[in-house]
Short mmCIF file of C-alpha atoms in Angstrom, two decimals:
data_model
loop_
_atom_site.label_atom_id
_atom_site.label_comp_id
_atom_site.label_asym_id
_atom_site.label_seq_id
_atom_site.Cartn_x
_atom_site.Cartn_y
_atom_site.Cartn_z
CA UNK J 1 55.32 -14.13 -47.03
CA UNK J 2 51.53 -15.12 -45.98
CA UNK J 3 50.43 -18.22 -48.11
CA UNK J 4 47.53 -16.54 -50.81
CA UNK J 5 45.56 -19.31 -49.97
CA UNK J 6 45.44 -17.65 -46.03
CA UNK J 7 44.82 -14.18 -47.12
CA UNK J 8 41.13 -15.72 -49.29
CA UNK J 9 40.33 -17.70 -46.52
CA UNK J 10 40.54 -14.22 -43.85
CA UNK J 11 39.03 -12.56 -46.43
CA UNK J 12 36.11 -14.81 -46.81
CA UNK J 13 35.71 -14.62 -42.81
CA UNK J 14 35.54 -10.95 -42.97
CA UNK J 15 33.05 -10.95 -45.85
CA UNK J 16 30.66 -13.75 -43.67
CA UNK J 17 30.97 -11.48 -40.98
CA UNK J 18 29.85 -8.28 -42.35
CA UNK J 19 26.93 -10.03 -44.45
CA UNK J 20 23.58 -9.07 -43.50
CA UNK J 21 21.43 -11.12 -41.56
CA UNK J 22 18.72 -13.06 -42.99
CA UNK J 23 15.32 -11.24 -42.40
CA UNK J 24 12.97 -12.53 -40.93
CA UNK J 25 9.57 -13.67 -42.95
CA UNK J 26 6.89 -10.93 -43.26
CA UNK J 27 3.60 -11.30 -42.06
CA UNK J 28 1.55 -14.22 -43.21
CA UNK J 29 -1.64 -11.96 -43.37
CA UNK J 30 -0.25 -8.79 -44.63
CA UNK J 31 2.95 -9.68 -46.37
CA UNK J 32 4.63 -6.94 -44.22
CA UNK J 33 2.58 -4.32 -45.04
CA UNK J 34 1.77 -4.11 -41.39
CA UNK J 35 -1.88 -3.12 -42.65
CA UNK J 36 -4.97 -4.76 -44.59
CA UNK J 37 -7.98 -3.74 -46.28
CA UNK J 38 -11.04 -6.21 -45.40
CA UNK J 39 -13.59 -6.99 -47.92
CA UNK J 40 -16.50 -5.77 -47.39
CA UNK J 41 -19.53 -4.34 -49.60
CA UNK J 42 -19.78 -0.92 -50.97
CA UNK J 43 -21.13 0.92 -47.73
CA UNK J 44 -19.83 -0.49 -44.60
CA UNK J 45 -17.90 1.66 -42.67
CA UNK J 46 -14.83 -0.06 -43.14
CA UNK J 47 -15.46 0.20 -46.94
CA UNK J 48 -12.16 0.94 -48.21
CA UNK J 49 -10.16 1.89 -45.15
CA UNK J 50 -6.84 0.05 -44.01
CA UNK J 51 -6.93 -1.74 -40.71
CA UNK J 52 -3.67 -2.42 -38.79
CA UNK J 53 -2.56 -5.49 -39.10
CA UNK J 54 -2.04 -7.85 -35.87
CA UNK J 55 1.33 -7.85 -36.21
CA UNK J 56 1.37 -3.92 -36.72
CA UNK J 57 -0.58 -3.78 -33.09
CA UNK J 58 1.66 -6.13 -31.09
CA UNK J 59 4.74 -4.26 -32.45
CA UNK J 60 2.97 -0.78 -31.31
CA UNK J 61 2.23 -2.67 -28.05
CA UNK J 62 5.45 -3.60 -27.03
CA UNK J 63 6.93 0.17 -28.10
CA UNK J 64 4.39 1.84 -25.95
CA UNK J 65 4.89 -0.50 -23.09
CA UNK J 66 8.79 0.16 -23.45
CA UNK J 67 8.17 3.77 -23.33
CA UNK J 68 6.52 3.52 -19.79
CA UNK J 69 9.08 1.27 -18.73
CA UNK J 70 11.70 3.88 -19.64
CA UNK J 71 9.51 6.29 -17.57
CA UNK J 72 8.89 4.29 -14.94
CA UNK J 73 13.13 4.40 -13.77
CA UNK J 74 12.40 0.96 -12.10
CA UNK J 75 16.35 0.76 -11.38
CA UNK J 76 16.79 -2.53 -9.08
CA UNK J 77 12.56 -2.98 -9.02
CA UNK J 78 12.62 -4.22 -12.36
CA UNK J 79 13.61 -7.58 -11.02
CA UNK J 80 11.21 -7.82 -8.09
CA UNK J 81 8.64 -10.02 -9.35
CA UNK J 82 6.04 -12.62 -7.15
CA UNK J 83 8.16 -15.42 -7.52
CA UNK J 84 10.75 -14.07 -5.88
CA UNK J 85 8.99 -12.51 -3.00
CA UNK J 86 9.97 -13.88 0.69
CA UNK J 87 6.74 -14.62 2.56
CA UNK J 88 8.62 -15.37 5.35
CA UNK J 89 8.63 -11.62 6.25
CA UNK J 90 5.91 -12.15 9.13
CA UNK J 91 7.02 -12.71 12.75
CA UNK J 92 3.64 -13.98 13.72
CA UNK J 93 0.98 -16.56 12.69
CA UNK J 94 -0.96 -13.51 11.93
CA UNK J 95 1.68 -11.38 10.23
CA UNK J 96 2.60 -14.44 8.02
CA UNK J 97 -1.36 -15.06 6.97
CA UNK J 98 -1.26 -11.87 6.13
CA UNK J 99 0.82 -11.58 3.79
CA UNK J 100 0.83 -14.98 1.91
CA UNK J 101 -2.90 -12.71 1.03
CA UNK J 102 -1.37 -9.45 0.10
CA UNK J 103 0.57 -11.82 -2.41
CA UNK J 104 -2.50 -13.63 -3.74
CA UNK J 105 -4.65 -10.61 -3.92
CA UNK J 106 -1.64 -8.73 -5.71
CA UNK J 107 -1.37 -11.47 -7.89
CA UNK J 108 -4.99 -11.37 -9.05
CA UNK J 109 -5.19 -7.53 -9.65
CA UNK J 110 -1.82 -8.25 -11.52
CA UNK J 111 -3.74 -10.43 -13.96
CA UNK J 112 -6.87 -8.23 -14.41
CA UNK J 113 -6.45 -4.91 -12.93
CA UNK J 114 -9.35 -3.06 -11.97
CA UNK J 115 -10.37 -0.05 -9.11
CA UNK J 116 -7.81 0.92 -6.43
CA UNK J 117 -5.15 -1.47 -4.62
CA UNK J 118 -4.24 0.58 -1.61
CA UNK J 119 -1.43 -1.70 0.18
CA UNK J 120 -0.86 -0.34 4.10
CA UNK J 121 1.86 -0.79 6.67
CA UNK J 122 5.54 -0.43 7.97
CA UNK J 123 7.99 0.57 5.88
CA UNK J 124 10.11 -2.99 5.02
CA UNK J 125 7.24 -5.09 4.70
CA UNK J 126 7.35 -5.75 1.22
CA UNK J 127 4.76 -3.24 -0.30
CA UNK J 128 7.40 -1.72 -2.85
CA UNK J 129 8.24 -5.04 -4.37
CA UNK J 130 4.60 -5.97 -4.33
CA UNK J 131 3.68 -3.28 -5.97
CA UNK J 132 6.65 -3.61 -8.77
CA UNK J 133 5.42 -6.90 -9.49
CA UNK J 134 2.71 -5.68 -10.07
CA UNK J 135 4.06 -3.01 -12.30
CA UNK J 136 6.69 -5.64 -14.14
CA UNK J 137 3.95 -8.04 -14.63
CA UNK J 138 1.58 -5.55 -16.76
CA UNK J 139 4.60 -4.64 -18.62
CA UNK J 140 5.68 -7.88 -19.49
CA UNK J 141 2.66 -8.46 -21.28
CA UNK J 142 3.30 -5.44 -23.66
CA UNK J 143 0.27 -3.50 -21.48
CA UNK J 144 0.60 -0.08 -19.99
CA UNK J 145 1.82 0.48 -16.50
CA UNK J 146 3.11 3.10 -15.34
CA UNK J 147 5.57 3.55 -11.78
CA UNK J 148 6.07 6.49 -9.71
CA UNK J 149 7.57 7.24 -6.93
CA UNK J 150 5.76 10.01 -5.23
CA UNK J 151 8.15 12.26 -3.57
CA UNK J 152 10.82 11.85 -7.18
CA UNK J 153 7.68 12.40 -8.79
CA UNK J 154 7.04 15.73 -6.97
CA UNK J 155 10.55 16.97 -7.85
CA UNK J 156 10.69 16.15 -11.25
CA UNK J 157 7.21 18.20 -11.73
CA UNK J 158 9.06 21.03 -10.30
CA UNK J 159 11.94 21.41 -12.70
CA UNK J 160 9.55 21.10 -15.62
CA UNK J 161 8.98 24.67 -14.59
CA UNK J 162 12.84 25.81 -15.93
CA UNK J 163 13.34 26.52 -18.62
CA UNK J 164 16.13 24.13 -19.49
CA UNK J 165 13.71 21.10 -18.95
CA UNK J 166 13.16 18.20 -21.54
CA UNK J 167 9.83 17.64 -21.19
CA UNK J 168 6.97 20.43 -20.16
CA UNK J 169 5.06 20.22 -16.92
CA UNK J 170 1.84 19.64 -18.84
CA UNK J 171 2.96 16.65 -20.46
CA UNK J 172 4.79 15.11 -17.51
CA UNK J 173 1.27 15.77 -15.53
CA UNK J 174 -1.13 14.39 -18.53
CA UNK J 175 1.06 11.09 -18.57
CA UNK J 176 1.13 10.35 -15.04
CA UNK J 177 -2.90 11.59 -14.74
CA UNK J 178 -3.79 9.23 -17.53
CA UNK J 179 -1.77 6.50 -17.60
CA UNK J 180 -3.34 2.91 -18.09
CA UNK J 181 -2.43 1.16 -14.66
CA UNK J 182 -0.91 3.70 -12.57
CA UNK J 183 1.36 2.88 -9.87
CA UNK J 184 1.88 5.64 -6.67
CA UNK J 185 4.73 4.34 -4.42
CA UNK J 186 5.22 5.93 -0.65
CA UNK J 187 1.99 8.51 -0.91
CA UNK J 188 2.22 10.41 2.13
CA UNK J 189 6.27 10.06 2.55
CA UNK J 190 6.72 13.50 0.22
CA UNK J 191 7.53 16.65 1.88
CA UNK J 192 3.98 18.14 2.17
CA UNK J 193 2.98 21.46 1.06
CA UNK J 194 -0.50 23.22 -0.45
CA UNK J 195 0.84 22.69 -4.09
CA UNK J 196 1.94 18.88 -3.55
CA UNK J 197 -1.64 18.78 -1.93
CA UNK J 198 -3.25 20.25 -4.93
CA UNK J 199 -1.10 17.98 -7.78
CA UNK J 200 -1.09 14.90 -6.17
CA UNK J 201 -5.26 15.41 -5.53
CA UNK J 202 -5.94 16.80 -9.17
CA UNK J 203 -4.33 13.10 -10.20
CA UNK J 204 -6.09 10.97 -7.68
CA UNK J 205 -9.50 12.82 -8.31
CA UNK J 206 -9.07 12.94 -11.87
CA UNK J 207 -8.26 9.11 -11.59
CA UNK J 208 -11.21 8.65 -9.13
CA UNK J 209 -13.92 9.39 -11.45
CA UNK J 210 -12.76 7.75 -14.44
CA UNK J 211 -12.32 4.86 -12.46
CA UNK J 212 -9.02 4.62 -13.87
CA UNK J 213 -7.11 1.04 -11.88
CA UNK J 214 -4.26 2.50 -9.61
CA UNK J 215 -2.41 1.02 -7.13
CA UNK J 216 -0.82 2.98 -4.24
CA UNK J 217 1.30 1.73 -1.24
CA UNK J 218 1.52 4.05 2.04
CA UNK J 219 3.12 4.03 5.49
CA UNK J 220 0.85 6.66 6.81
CA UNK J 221 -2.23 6.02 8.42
CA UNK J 222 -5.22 6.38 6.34
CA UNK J 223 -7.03 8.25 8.71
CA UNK J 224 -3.92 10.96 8.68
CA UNK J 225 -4.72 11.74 4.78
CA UNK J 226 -6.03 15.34 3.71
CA UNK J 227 -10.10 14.40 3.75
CA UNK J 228 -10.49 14.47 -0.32
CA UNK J 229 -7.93 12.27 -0.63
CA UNK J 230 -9.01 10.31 2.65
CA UNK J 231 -12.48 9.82 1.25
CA UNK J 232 -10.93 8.33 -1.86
CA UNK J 233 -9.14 5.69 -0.68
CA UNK J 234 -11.54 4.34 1.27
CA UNK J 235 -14.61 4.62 -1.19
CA UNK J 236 -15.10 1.06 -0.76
CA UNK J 237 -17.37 1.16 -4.04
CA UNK J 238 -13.57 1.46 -5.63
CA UNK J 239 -10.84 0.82 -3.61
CA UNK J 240 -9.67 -2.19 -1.64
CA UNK J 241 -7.06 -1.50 1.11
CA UNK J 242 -4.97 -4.43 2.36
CA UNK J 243 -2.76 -4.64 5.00
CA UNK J 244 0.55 -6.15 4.05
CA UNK J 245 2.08 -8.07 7.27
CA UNK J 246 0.14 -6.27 9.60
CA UNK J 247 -0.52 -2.40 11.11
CA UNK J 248 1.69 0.67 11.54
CA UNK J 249 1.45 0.02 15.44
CA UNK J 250 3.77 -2.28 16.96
CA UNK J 251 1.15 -2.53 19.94
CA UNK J 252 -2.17 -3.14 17.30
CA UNK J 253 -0.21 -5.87 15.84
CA UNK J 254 0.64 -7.46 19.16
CA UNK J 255 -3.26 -6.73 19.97
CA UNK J 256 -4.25 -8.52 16.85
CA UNK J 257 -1.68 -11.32 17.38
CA UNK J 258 -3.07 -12.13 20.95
CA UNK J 259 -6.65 -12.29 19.25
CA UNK J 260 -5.52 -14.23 16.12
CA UNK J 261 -5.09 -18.01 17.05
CA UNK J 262 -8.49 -17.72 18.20
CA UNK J 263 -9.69 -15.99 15.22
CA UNK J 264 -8.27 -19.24 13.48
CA UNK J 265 -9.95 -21.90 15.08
CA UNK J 266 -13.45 -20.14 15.48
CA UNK J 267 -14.68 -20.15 11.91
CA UNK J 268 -18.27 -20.38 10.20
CA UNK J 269 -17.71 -23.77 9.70
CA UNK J 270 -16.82 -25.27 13.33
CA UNK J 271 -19.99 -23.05 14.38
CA UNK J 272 -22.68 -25.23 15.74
CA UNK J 273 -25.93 -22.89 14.75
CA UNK J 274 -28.49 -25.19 16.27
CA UNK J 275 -26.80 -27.55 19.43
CA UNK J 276 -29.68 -27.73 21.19
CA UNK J 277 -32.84 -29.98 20.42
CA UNK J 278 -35.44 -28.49 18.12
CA UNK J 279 -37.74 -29.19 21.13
CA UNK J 280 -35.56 -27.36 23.06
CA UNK J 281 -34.74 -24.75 20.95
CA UNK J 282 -38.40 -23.89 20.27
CA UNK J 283 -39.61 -24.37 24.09
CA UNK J 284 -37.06 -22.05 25.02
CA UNK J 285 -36.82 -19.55 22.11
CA UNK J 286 -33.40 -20.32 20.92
CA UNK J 287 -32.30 -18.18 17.94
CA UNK J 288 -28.62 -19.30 17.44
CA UNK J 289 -29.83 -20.34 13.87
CA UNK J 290 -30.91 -17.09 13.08
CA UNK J 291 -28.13 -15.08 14.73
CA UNK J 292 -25.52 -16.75 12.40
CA UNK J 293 -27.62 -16.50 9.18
CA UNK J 294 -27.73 -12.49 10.07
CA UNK J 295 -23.85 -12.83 11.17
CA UNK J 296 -23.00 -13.83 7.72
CA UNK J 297 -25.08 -11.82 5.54
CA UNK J 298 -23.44 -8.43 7.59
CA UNK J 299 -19.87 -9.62 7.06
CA UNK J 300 -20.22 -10.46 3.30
CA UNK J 301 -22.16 -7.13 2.45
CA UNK J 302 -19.28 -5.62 0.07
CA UNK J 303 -21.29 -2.18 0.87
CA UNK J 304 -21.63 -2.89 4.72
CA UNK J 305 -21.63 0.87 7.25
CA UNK J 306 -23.41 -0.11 9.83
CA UNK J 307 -22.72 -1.39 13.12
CA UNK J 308 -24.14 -4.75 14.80
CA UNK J 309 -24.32 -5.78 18.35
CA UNK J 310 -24.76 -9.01 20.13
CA UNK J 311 -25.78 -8.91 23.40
CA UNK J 312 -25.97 -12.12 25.64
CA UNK J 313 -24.80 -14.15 28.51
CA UNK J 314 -21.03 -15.80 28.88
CA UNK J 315 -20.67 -19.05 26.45
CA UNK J 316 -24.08 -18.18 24.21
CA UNK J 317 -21.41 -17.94 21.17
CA UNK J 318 -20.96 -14.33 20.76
CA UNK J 319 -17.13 -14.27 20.74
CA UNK J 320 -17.39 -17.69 18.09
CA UNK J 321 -19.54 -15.64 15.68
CA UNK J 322 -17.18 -12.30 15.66
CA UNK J 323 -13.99 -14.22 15.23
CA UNK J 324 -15.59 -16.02 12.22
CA UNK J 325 -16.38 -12.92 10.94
CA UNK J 326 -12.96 -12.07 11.12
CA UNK J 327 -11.35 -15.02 10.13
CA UNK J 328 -14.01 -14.24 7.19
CA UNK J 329 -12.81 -10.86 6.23
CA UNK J 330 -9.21 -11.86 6.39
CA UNK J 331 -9.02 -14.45 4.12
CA UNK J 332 -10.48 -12.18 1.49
CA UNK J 333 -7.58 -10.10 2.22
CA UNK J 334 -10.03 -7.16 3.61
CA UNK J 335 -8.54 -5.12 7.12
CA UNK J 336 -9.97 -6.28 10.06
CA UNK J 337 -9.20 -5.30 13.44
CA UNK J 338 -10.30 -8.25 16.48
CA UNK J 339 -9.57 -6.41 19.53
CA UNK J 340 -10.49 -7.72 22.90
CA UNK J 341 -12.23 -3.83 24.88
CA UNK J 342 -10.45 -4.64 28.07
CA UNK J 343 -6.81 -5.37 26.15
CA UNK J 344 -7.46 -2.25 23.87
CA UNK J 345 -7.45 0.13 27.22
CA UNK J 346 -4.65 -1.88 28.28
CA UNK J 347 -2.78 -1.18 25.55
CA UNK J 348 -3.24 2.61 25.26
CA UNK J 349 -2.59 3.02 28.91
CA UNK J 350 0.65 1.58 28.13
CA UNK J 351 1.24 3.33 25.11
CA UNK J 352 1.47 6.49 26.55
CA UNK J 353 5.39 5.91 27.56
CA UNK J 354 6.67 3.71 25.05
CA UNK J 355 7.12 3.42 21.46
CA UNK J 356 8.37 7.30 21.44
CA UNK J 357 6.08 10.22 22.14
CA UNK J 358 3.53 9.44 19.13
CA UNK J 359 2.68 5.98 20.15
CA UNK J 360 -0.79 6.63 21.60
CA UNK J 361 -1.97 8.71 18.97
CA UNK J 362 -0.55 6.00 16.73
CA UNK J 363 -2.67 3.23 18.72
CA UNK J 364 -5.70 5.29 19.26
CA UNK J 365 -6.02 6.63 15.63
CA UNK J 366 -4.72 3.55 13.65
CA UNK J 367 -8.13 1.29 16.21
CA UNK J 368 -10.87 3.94 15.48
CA UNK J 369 -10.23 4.69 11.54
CA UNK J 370 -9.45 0.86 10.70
CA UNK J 371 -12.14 -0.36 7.86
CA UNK J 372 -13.69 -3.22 9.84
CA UNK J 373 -13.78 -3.20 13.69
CA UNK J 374 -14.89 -6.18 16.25
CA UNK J 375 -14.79 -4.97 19.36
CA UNK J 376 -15.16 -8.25 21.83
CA UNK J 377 -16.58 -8.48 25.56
CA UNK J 378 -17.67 -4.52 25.95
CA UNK J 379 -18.70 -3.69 29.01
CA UNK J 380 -15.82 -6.22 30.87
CA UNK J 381 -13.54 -3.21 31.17
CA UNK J 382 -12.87 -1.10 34.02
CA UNK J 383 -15.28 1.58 33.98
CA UNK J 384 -13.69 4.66 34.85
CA UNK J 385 -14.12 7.93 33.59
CA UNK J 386 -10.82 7.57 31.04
CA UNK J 387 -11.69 4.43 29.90
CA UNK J 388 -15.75 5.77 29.43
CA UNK J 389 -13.81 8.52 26.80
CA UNK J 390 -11.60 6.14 25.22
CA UNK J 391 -14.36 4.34 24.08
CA UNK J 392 -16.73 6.86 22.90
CA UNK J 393 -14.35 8.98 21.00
CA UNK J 394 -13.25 5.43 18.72
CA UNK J 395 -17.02 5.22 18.20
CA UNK J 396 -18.51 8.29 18.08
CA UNK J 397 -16.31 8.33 15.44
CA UNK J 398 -16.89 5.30 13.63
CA UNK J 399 -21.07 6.39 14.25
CA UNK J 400 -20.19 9.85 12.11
CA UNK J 401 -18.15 8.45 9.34
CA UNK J 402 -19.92 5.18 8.98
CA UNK J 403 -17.59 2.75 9.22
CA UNK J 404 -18.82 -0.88 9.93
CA UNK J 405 -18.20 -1.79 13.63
CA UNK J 406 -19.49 -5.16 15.16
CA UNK J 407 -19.41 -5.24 19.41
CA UNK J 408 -19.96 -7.85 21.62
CA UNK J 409 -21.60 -7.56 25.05
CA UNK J 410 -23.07 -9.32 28.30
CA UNK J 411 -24.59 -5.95 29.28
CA UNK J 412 -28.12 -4.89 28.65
CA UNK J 413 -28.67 -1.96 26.17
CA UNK J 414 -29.97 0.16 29.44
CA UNK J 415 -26.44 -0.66 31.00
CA UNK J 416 -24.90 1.13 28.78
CA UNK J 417 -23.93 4.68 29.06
CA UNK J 418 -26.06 6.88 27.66
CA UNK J 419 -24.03 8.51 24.81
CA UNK J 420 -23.28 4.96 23.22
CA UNK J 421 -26.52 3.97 23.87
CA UNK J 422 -28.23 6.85 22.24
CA UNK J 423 -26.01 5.68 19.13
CA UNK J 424 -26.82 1.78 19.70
CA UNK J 425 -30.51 2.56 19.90
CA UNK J 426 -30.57 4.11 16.06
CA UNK J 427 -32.17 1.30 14.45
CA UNK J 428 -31.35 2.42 11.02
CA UNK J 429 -27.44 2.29 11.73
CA UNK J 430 -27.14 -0.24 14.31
CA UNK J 431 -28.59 -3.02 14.72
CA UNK J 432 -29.02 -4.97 18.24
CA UNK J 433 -29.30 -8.52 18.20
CA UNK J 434 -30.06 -10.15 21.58
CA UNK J 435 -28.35 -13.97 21.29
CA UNK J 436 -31.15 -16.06 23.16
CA UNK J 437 -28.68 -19.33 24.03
CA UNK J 438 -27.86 -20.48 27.56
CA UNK J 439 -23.82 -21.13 28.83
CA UNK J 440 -23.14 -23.54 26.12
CA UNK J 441 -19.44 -24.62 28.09
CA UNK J 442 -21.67 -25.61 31.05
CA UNK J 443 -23.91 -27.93 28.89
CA UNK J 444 -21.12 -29.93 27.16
CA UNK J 445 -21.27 -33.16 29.67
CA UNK J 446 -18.67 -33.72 33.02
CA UNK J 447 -15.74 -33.91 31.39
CA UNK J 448 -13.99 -32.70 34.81
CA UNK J 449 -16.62 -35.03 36.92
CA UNK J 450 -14.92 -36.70 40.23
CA UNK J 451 -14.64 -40.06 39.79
CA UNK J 452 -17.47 -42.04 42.15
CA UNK J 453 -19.22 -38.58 42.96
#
């Protein structure tokens, strides 16, 4: 027979066990209440009313952010935060710079989220975790944030339709329409249709003008977007795109690679804006000085659409303005295409066999509807009557939708074709600056002198 004194001491460890845990101390200000009533004189509008408590708030804080978690069906992306993003995605210097600022710019909408994040190009380049850490960060502070996958998205708003569904197809709408931080994954990879069209429009225009912050990550060019929706994401009044590793061409990104290790040495700062004497300068008319003070004043105009042109002779710094202009841009984390004119229509002469049978369109359309566009030496290319069309279709269209273009030539404006130069000549939209500097690589001293010559 089991000793009594056994049977009280199991007893005692079942009673321990199914006593009720201490509870935790209420509120210091409300006593647990979880409201209060200020005091404050007969007539003030809080005379008398009950305020919610602070502890009452966080507690409906962290239950509403919960909710849109649940919503969200984050699955694996609920881990994916910026500490644990590889930034070693890039396989270039430029693909690699890149990103390490689509992580700091993420970072810093993270923190204070405001306007549109669009994040751009190739699918596996890290926009989706971006874009959850994002999402997981806004949570975590018991904020609203809400994730959706577009196409899933799409779906679901379709079965709220039957009749069997748990939640109605106006409330499923209103939540994703109004919700705090919004967060649109893959736009552009749903199956498209007039009523997707219409759905996923009535959300980003409803979004648009209340200037609601959402954050959406594509693979699609944004020049391929329905024009309402187009116009949207490139209001740059509201949204910021960024480029996350690089472009959705294989060929721009080799372009922009060639370009970029000069991009990175020629910078405002190793700009010399006055090498010549101020004799000189001044006897000679010189206006280096005044070229880079206008240089820097178009690049860093949030609201820039216009174009600018330098003309002047080989070596008068041209090239060294542009590519700190770029360098610039980029480290803001703003797109920025550097493309040498002869290398372009290089490159979509060769695109025309390889990449499969859309990689000239991809080239062409992904160079003439990128935000900011230097095109360098103009005028070196062969000038043929292909080449002549190239060109003017990329900037007859940049001329009609005003998007800020900045070209480099040694040509006189009356060298130019007409058609461009009709369009060069429209002083309210471009502006022409003629870079008065001699050869500055033939003025730097014999380094290469003969010895006793």
């Amino acid at each position: 027979m089991e000793p009594l004194a056994e049977i009280i001491a199991r007893m005692q460890v079942k009673a321990d066990a199914a006593a009720p845990e201490a509870s935790s101390p209420p509120c210091t200000r409300c006593g647990g209440a979880g409201f209060l009533r200020y005091d404050v004189p007969f007539g003030h509008p809080n005379f008398g009313k009950l305020q919610p408590c602070s502890c009452k708030a966080n507690e409906v804080s962290a239950s509403r952010a919960n909710k849109f978690r649940e919503l969200s069906h984050l699955g694996p992306l609920q881990h994916k935060r910026f500490d644990n993003f590889d930034l070693r995605r890039g396989t270039s210097a430029f693909s690699r710079d890149a990103l390490q600022v689509a992580h700091r710019v993420t970072q810093e909408y993270a923190a204070a989220p405001s306007g549109w994040l669009v994040l751009t190009g190739p699918s596996g380049t890290g926009k989706s975790h971006l874009a959850a850490a994002i999402t997981n960060a806004i949570l975590d502070r018991n904020e609203g944030a809400l994730w959706v996958f577009v196409p899933d998205f799409l779906d679901h708003l379709r079965t709220t339709f039957s009749p069997h569904s748990d939640v109605s197809y106006d409330e499923l709408f209103a939540t994703v329409r109004d919700a705090p931080v919004l967060v649109l994954d893959d736009l552009g990879a749903q199956s498209t249709s007039p009523w997707a069209e219409e759905k996923l429009y009535q959300i980003l225009a409803h979004r648009y003008d209340a200037r609601k912050p959402t954050v959406i990550t594509t693979s699609k060019l944004i020049d391929n977007f329905e024009g309402r929706i187009r116009s949207r994401l490139q209001d740059a009044d509201l949204s910021r795109i960024v480029n996350v590793v690089g472009y959705a061409s294989e060929v721009v990104n080799r372009l922009m690679g060639l370009s970029y290790e000069l991009i990175r040495r020629m910078t405002f700062e190793t700009f010399i804006p006055q090498p010549y004497s101020a004799e000189e300068s001044q006897r000679n008319r010189y206006n280096l000085a005044q070229v880079y003070g206008i240089v820097q004043s178009f690049v860093r105009d949030p609201q820039q659409r216009k174009w600018l042109v330098l003309m002047g002779v080989h070596g008068s710094g041209k090239t060294h303005l542009t590519a700190a202009m770029a360098n610039d841009r980029l480290s803001r984390g703003l797109p920025t295409l550097f493309i040498n004119t002869p290398d372009l229509l290089d490159a979509l002469r060769a695109s025309f066999g390889g990449e499969g049978s859309g990689a000239y369109d991809k080239v062409f359309y992904e160079v003439r509807a990128t935000p900011f566009l230097i095109l360098d030496d103009f005028g070196a290319q062969s000038s043929t009557a292909w080449a002549r069309e190239k060109l003017y279709q990329i900037l007859n269209f940049r001329y009609n939708t005003q998007l800020p273009t900045v070209i480099t030539t040694n040509q006189t404006l009356e060298e130019i074709d007409p058609p461009l130069q009709s369009r060069m000549s429209d002083q309210e939209y471009c502006g022409v600056l003629a870079v008065m500097a001699p050869d500055f690589r033939k003025t730097r001293g014999g380094l290469w002198k003969l010895k006793g010559r």
